[in-house]
PDB file of C-alpha atoms in Angstrom:
ATOM      1  CA  ALA A   1     -17.283   8.718  25.972  1.00 79.00           C
ATOM      2  CA  ARG A   2     -14.281  10.654  24.614  1.00 79.00           C
ATOM      3  CA  ALA A   3     -13.992  12.494  27.922  1.00 81.00           C
ATOM      4  CA  MET A   4     -14.040   9.103  29.632  1.00 83.00           C
ATOM      5  CA  ALA A   5     -11.209   7.915  27.365  1.00 83.00           C
ATOM      6  CA  LEU A   6      -9.168  10.981  28.261  1.00 82.00           C
ATOM      7  CA  GLY A   7      -9.817  10.355  31.959  1.00 84.00           C
ATOM      8  CA  GLU A   8      -8.714   6.743  31.622  1.00 86.00           C
ATOM      9  CA  LYS A   9      -5.605   7.843  29.742  1.00 84.00           C
ATOM     10  CA  TYR A  10      -4.466  10.328  32.383  1.00 80.00           C
ATOM     11  CA  PHE A  11      -5.820   8.785  35.585  1.00 81.00           C
ATOM     12  CA  GLY A  12      -7.026   5.243  34.930  1.00 79.00           C
ATOM     13  CA  SER A  13      -6.074   1.927  33.399  1.00 83.00           C
ATOM     14  CA  CYS A  14      -4.759   3.347  30.105  1.00 85.00           C
ATOM     15  CA  LYS A  15      -1.872   5.448  31.469  1.00 85.00           C
ATOM     16  CA  ASP A  16       0.799   3.312  29.816  1.00 88.00           C
ATOM     17  CA  VAL A  17      -1.335   1.942  26.982  1.00 91.00           C
ATOM     18  CA  GLU A  18      -0.761   3.133  23.419  1.00 92.00           C
ATOM     19  CA  ASN A  19      -3.953   1.823  21.814  1.00 94.00           C
ATOM     20  CA  ALA A  20      -7.173   1.274  23.753  1.00 93.00           C
ATOM     21  CA  LEU A  21     -10.953   1.352  23.559  1.00 94.00           C
ATOM     22  CA  CYS A  22     -13.077   2.814  26.358  1.00 92.00           C
ATOM     23  CA  ILE A  23     -16.717   1.743  26.431  1.00 91.00           C
ATOM     24  CA  ASN A  24     -19.188   3.917  28.312  1.00 89.00           C
ATOM     25  CA  LEU A  25     -22.171   1.756  29.269  1.00 88.00           C
ATOM     26  CA  GLY A  26     -24.942   3.897  30.659  1.00 84.00           C
ATOM     27  CA  TRP A  27     -28.439   4.814  29.541  1.00 82.00           C
ATOM     28  CA  GLY A  28     -26.866   4.686  26.072  1.00 85.00           C
ATOM     29  CA  ILE A  29     -23.572   3.233  24.815  1.00 89.00           C
ATOM     30  CA  GLY A  30     -20.560   5.307  23.750  1.00 88.00           C
ATOM     31  CA  LEU A  31     -16.985   4.638  22.703  1.00 90.00           C
ATOM     32  CA  GLY A  32     -13.761   6.549  23.281  1.00 89.00           C
ATOM     33  CA  ILE A  33     -10.849   5.540  21.033  1.00 91.00           C
ATOM     34  CA  ILE A  34      -7.197   5.959  21.991  1.00 90.00           C
ATOM     35  CA  VAL A  35      -4.760   5.603  19.090  1.00 91.00           C
ATOM     36  CA  ASN A  36      -1.026   6.241  19.522  1.00 91.00           C
ATOM     37  CA  HIS A  37      -1.692   7.697  23.004  1.00 87.00           C
ATOM     38  CA  GLN A  38      -4.182  10.243  21.571  1.00 86.00           C
ATOM     39  CA  VAL A  39      -7.971  10.316  21.801  1.00 83.00           C
ATOM     40  CA  TYR A  40      -9.324   9.910  18.272  1.00 84.00           C
ATOM     41  CA  SER A  41     -12.308  12.087  17.280  1.00 81.00           C
ATOM     42  CA  GLY A  42     -12.681  11.283  13.586  1.00 79.00           C
ATOM     43  CA  ASN A  43     -14.300  13.419  10.903  1.00 78.00           C
ATOM     44  CA  HIS A  44     -16.432  16.199  12.445  1.00 70.00           C
ATOM     45  CA  GLY A  45     -15.699  14.756  15.907  1.00 69.00           C
ATOM     46  CA  PHE A  46     -18.290  11.977  15.648  1.00 72.00           C
ATOM     47  CA  ALA A  47     -16.051   8.905  15.968  1.00 78.00           C
ATOM     48  CA  GLY A  48     -17.214   6.379  18.540  1.00 77.00           C
ATOM     49  CA  GLU A  49     -20.888   5.721  17.765  1.00 82.00           C
ATOM     50  CA  PHE A  50     -20.412   2.163  18.987  1.00 87.00           C
ATOM     51  CA  GLY A  51     -23.999   1.975  20.183  1.00 87.00           C
ATOM     52  CA  HIS A  52     -25.288   2.110  16.610  1.00 89.00           C
ATOM     53  CA  ILE A  53     -23.606  -1.004  15.318  1.00 88.00           C
ATOM     54  CA  VAL A  54     -26.503  -3.160  14.099  1.00 88.00           C
ATOM     55  CA  ILE A  55     -26.423  -6.598  15.695  1.00 86.00           C
ATOM     56  CA  ASP A  56     -29.957  -7.765  14.884  1.00 85.00           C
ATOM     57  CA  GLU A  57     -31.655  -6.490  11.736  1.00 87.00           C
ATOM     58  CA  ASN A  58     -34.987  -7.791  13.047  1.00 87.00           C
ATOM     59  CA  GLY A  59     -34.534  -6.240  16.472  1.00 85.00           C
ATOM     60  CA  PRO A  60     -36.466  -3.365  18.048  1.00 87.00           C
ATOM     61  CA  LEU A  61     -36.472   0.092  16.475  1.00 89.00           C
ATOM     62  CA  CYS A  62     -33.690   2.379  17.707  1.00 87.00           C
ATOM     63  CA  HIS A  63     -34.127   6.144  18.092  1.00 86.00           C
ATOM     64  CA  CYS A  64     -31.630   6.557  15.220  1.00 85.00           C
ATOM     65  CA  GLY A  65     -34.198   5.019  12.858  1.00 88.00           C
ATOM     66  CA  LYS A  66     -32.541   1.620  12.376  1.00 87.00           C
ATOM     67  CA  ARG A  67     -33.436  -1.710  13.928  1.00 91.00           C
ATOM     68  CA  GLY A  68     -31.371  -3.833  16.270  1.00 88.00           C
ATOM     69  CA  CYS A  69     -28.649  -1.344  17.192  1.00 92.00           C
ATOM     70  CA  LEU A  70     -26.454  -2.363  20.110  1.00 91.00           C
ATOM     71  CA  GLU A  71     -27.782   0.581  22.127  1.00 90.00           C
ATOM     72  CA  ILE A  72     -31.396  -0.552  21.875  1.00 91.00           C
ATOM     73  CA  MET A  73     -30.364  -4.130  22.695  1.00 91.00           C
ATOM     74  CA  ALA A  74     -27.800  -3.719  25.463  1.00 89.00           C
ATOM     75  CA  SER A  75     -27.835  -0.279  27.106  1.00 89.00           C
ATOM     76  CA  GLY A  76     -29.046   0.561  30.593  1.00 88.00           C
ATOM     77  CA  ASN A  77     -32.360   1.511  29.038  1.00 89.00           C
ATOM     78  CA  ALA A  78     -32.545  -1.919  27.374  1.00 90.00           C
ATOM     79  CA  ILE A  79     -31.862  -3.711  30.665  1.00 92.00           C
ATOM     80  CA  SER A  80     -34.728  -2.007  32.470  1.00 92.00           C
ATOM     81  CA  LYS A  81     -37.109  -2.606  29.542  1.00 92.00           C
ATOM     82  CA  LYS A  82     -36.181  -6.303  29.308  1.00 92.00           C
ATOM     83  CA  ALA A  83     -36.629  -6.742  33.044  1.00 94.00           C
ATOM     84  CA  LYS A  84     -39.991  -4.968  33.188  1.00 94.00           C
ATOM     85  CA  LYS A  85     -41.369  -6.940  30.243  1.00 94.00           C
ATOM     86  CA  ALA A  86     -40.317 -10.294  31.736  1.00 94.00           C
ATOM     87  CA  LEU A  87     -41.701  -9.412  35.182  1.00 94.00           C
ATOM     88  CA  GLN A  88     -45.005  -8.311  33.657  1.00 93.00           C
ATOM     89  CA  GLU A  89     -45.171 -11.701  31.946  1.00 94.00           C
ATOM     90  CA  GLY A  90     -44.856 -13.441  35.310  1.00 92.00           C
ATOM     91  CA  GLN A  91     -41.125 -14.129  35.581  1.00 92.00           C
ATOM     92  CA  GLU A  92     -40.179 -14.906  39.189  1.00 92.00           C
ATOM     93  CA  SER A  93     -37.484 -12.748  40.751  1.00 94.00           C
ATOM     94  CA  MET A  94     -36.520 -11.203  44.076  1.00 95.00           C
ATOM     95  CA  VAL A  95     -36.738  -7.894  42.220  1.00 94.00           C
ATOM     96  CA  MET A  96     -40.521  -7.903  42.748  1.00 93.00           C
ATOM     97  CA  LYS A  97     -40.031  -7.981  46.513  1.00 93.00           C
ATOM     98  CA  MET A  98     -37.408  -5.248  46.292  1.00 93.00           C
ATOM     99  CA  VAL A  99     -39.890  -2.904  44.571  1.00 92.00           C
ATOM    100  CA  HIS A 100     -42.896  -4.133  46.578  1.00 92.00           C
ATOM    101  CA  GLY A 101     -44.622  -5.208  43.371  1.00 90.00           C
ATOM    102  CA  ASP A 102     -44.225  -1.847  41.623  1.00 92.00           C
ATOM    103  CA  ILE A 103     -42.770  -2.926  38.257  1.00 92.00           C
ATOM    104  CA  ASP A 104     -42.568   0.658  37.007  1.00 92.00           C
ATOM    105  CA  SER A 105     -39.857   1.391  39.587  1.00 91.00           C
ATOM    106  CA  VAL A 106     -37.549  -1.356  38.272  1.00 92.00           C
ATOM    107  CA  ASP A 107     -34.341   0.107  36.840  1.00 91.00           C
ATOM    108  CA  THR A 108     -30.849  -0.996  35.848  1.00 90.00           C
ATOM    109  CA  LYS A 109     -29.347  -0.176  39.244  1.00 90.00           C
ATOM    110  CA  LEU A 110     -31.863  -2.484  40.898  1.00 93.00           C
ATOM    111  CA  ILE A 111     -31.133  -5.331  38.460  1.00 94.00           C
ATOM    112  CA  VAL A 112     -27.409  -4.990  39.189  1.00 92.00           C
ATOM    113  CA  GLN A 113     -28.088  -5.038  42.936  1.00 93.00           C
ATOM    114  CA  ALA A 114     -30.292  -8.116  42.644  1.00 94.00           C
ATOM    115  CA  ALA A 115     -27.674  -9.933  40.550  1.00 93.00           C
ATOM    116  CA  LYS A 116     -25.067  -9.308  43.244  1.00 92.00           C
ATOM    117  CA  GLU A 117     -27.485 -10.795  45.776  1.00 94.00           C
ATOM    118  CA  GLY A 118     -27.784 -13.977  43.699  1.00 94.00           C
ATOM    119  CA  ASP A 119     -31.013 -13.361  41.778  1.00 95.00           C
ATOM    120  CA  LEU A 120     -30.837 -15.732  38.802  1.00 96.00           C
ATOM    121  CA  PHE A 121     -33.260 -13.663  36.725  1.00 95.00           C
ATOM    122  CA  SER A 122     -31.079 -10.548  37.023  1.00 95.00           C
ATOM    123  CA  ILE A 123     -27.860 -12.505  36.435  1.00 95.00           C
ATOM    124  CA  GLU A 124     -29.274 -13.952  33.205  1.00 95.00           C
ATOM    125  CA  ILE A 125     -30.291 -10.499  31.951  1.00 94.00           C
ATOM    126  CA  LEU A 126     -26.773  -9.147  32.538  1.00 94.00           C
ATOM    127  CA  GLU A 127     -25.277 -12.211  30.836  1.00 95.00           C
ATOM    128  CA  GLU A 128     -27.471 -11.658  27.774  1.00 94.00           C
ATOM    129  CA  ILE A 129     -26.477  -7.997  27.649  1.00 93.00           C
ATOM    130  CA  GLY A 130     -22.799  -8.928  28.056  1.00 94.00           C
ATOM    131  CA  ASN A 131     -22.996 -11.358  25.152  1.00 94.00           C
ATOM    132  CA  TYR A 132     -24.411  -8.651  22.875  1.00 93.00           C
ATOM    133  CA  ILE A 133     -21.691  -6.198  23.880  1.00 94.00           C
ATOM    134  CA  GLY A 134     -18.928  -8.777  23.463  1.00 95.00           C
ATOM    135  CA  LYS A 135     -20.201  -9.689  20.002  1.00 93.00           C
ATOM    136  CA  ALA A 136     -20.060  -6.041  18.920  1.00 93.00           C
ATOM    137  CA  LEU A 137     -16.668  -5.549  20.573  1.00 95.00           C
ATOM    138  CA  ALA A 138     -15.261  -8.360  18.451  1.00 95.00           C
ATOM    139  CA  VAL A 139     -15.824  -6.163  15.389  1.00 93.00           C
ATOM    140  CA  LEU A 140     -13.823  -3.329  16.974  1.00 94.00           C
ATOM    141  CA  ILE A 141     -11.073  -5.711  18.063  1.00 96.00           C
ATOM    142  CA  ASN A 142     -10.677  -6.955  14.498  1.00 96.00           C
ATOM    143  CA  ILE A 143     -10.406  -3.373  13.238  1.00 93.00           C
ATOM    144  CA  PHE A 144      -8.316  -1.638  15.918  1.00 93.00           C
ATOM    145  CA  SER A 145      -6.364  -4.491  17.568  1.00 95.00           C
ATOM    146  CA  PRO A 146      -6.248  -2.645  20.920  1.00 95.00           C
ATOM    147  CA  GLU A 147      -4.017  -3.522  23.849  1.00 96.00           C
ATOM    148  CA  MET A 148      -6.825  -2.899  26.310  1.00 95.00           C
ATOM    149  CA  ILE A 149     -10.577  -2.390  26.459  1.00 95.00           C
ATOM    150  CA  VAL A 150     -11.938  -0.544  29.495  1.00 94.00           C
ATOM    151  CA  ILE A 151     -15.595  -0.966  30.422  1.00 92.00           C
ATOM    152  CA  GLY A 152     -17.047   1.994  32.326  1.00 88.00           C
ATOM    153  CA  GLY A 153     -20.327   3.735  33.009  1.00 84.00           C
ATOM    154  CA  SER A 154     -23.185   2.957  35.381  1.00 81.00           C
ATOM    155  CA  VAL A 155     -24.015  -0.417  33.809  1.00 83.00           C
ATOM    156  CA  SER A 156     -20.433  -1.633  34.336  1.00 82.00           C
ATOM    157  CA  LEU A 157     -21.203  -1.733  38.069  1.00 81.00           C
ATOM    158  CA  GLY A 158     -22.658  -5.144  37.242  1.00 83.00           C
ATOM    159  CA  GLY A 159     -19.084  -6.344  37.749  1.00 85.00           C
ATOM    160  CA  LYS A 160     -18.279  -9.937  36.907  1.00 91.00           C
ATOM    161  CA  PHE A 161     -21.879 -10.693  35.927  1.00 92.00           C
ATOM    162  CA  LEU A 162     -21.442  -8.368  32.955  1.00 92.00           C
ATOM    163  CA  LEU A 163     -17.684  -8.431  32.401  1.00 93.00           C
ATOM    164  CA  THR A 164     -17.316 -12.216  32.167  1.00 95.00           C
ATOM    165  CA  PRO A 165     -19.826 -12.694  29.307  1.00 95.00           C
ATOM    166  CA  ILE A 166     -18.334  -9.652  27.550  1.00 95.00           C
ATOM    167  CA  GLN A 167     -14.861 -11.205  27.737  1.00 96.00           C
ATOM    168  CA  THR A 168     -16.078 -14.647  26.668  1.00 96.00           C
ATOM    169  CA  SER A 169     -18.167 -13.417  23.738  1.00 95.00           C
ATOM    170  CA  ALA A 170     -15.523 -10.985  22.463  1.00 96.00           C
ATOM    171  CA  ARG A 171     -12.755 -13.585  22.587  1.00 95.00           C
ATOM    172  CA  ARG A 172     -14.932 -16.187  20.902  1.00 95.00           C
ATOM    173  CA  MET A 173     -16.012 -13.904  18.046  1.00 95.00           C
ATOM    174  CA  ALA A 174     -12.807 -11.912  17.385  1.00 96.00           C
ATOM    175  CA  TYR A 175      -9.821 -13.017  15.291  1.00 95.00           C
ATOM    176  CA  THR A 176      -7.839 -15.235  17.667  1.00 95.00           C
ATOM    177  CA  PRO A 177      -4.337 -13.667  17.314  1.00 95.00           C
ATOM    178  CA  LEU A 178      -5.779 -10.250  18.220  1.00 95.00           C
ATOM    179  CA  VAL A 179      -7.126 -11.349  21.607  1.00 94.00           C
ATOM    180  CA  LYS A 180      -4.082 -13.310  22.739  1.00 93.00           C
ATOM    181  CA  ASP A 181      -2.671 -10.445  24.823  1.00 93.00           C
ATOM    182  CA  LEU A 182      -5.799  -8.280  24.987  1.00 95.00           C
ATOM    183  CA  LYS A 183      -7.008  -7.111  28.405  1.00 95.00           C
ATOM    184  CA  ILE A 184     -10.707  -6.396  28.913  1.00 95.00           C
ATOM    185  CA  VAL A 185     -11.208  -4.757  32.303  1.00 94.00           C
ATOM    186  CA  ASN A 186     -13.687  -2.710  34.296  1.00 91.00           C
ATOM    187  CA  SER A 187     -12.819   0.925  34.908  1.00 88.00           C
ATOM    188  CA  LYS A 188     -11.239   1.732  38.275  1.00 85.00           C
ATOM    189  CA  LEU A 189     -12.596   5.285  38.075  1.00 81.00           C
ATOM    190  CA  ASP A 190     -16.293   4.367  38.214  1.00 70.00           C
ATOM    191  CA  HIS A 191     -18.431   7.331  37.089  1.00 67.00           C
ATOM    192  CA  PHE A 192     -15.619   9.865  37.619  1.00 64.00           C
ATOM    193  CA  ALA A 193     -13.730   9.085  34.389  1.00 67.00           C
ATOM    194  CA  GLY A 194     -15.740  11.489  32.227  1.00 65.00           C
ATOM    195  CA  ALA A 195     -15.441  14.371  34.685  1.00 66.00           C
ATOM    196  CA  LEU A 196     -11.704  13.816  35.083  1.00 68.00           C
ATOM    197  CA  GLY A 197     -11.310  13.674  31.309  1.00 65.00           C
ATOM    198  CA  ALA A 198     -13.254  16.896  30.752  1.00 68.00           C
ATOM    199  CA  THR A 199     -11.137  18.694  33.367  1.00 70.00           C
ATOM    200  CA  THR A 200      -7.965  17.343  31.779  1.00 67.00           C
ATOM    201  CA  LEU A 201      -9.054  18.580  28.350  1.00 66.00           C
ATOM    202  CA  ILE A 202      -9.377  22.165  29.616  1.00 63.00           C
ATOM    203  CA  THR A 203      -6.149  22.238  31.650  1.00 62.00           C
ATOM    204  CA  ARG A 204      -4.197  20.541  28.871  1.00 61.00           C
ATOM    205  CA  ASP A 205      -5.332  23.131  26.357  1.00 60.00           C
ATOM    206  CA  ILE A 206      -4.497  25.991  28.698  1.00 54.00           C
ATOM    207  CA  PHE A 207      -0.974  24.827  29.423  1.00 56.00           C
ATOM    208  CA  GLU A 208      -0.027  23.342  26.051  1.00 57.00           C
ATOM    209  CA  THR A 209      -1.446  25.928  23.645  1.00 47.00           C
ATOM    210  CA  GLN A 210       0.668  29.073  23.493  1.00 41.00           C
ATOM    211  CA  HIS A 211      -1.803  31.367  21.732  1.00 47.00           C
ATOM    212  CA  LEU A 212      -5.024  30.196  23.337  1.00 47.00           C
ATOM    213  CA  ASP A 213      -7.682  32.865  23.993  1.00 50.00           C
ATOM    214  CA  LEU A 214      -8.208  32.403  27.722  1.00 39.00           C
ATOM    215  CA  SER A 215     -11.348  34.546  27.916  1.00 43.00           C
ATOM    216  CA  PRO A 216     -13.728  31.562  27.659  1.00 58.00           C
ATOM    217  CA  TYR A 217     -12.143  30.070  30.809  1.00 47.00           C
ATOM    218  CA  ILE A 218     -12.341  33.212  32.969  1.00 40.00           C
TER     219      ILE A 218
END
């Protein structure tokens, strides 16, 4: 997620933004924080565990040992689990035709595809996920007051079906003056942001650090 933030800062939507949050929505959920044009790492480099904000104390058990973390409720993994459970319970959806009845092959990418084709079941799942993410984002907005929030990662390919409920929920739950000029947008870099950020980290260190030991890069 921090590599993604660096990629967005140098190549994406955050080029001219001083303070921003970059959300990486994939199998898990990560956060890259840009403060005063710099990517913030925090103590021991662990800043950005956005996915482990608890949003439902009675929710399912997360791999971190707590219940109801955002990651267990709204990650790519959560989307596929929610979809499979509902389909097993008899929920009607074009997804069943797309997988020829094989529920085990249902994944997040398929739900996103079905939503774009107008499948109400898939659209509702993405809306539910977006509401969870927006609710958690409101906490970050109140703390950091960013100029921009960039949504990236494989799950963000859900486009407006995910972005709109994120925007609505975040603006509804956050302190009103802090969202007046806030932009919440999808990444323009798709899944390349992290790779671009990692490359930038290496080249920046090489050219900006005078006494760097170059042997690890040769």
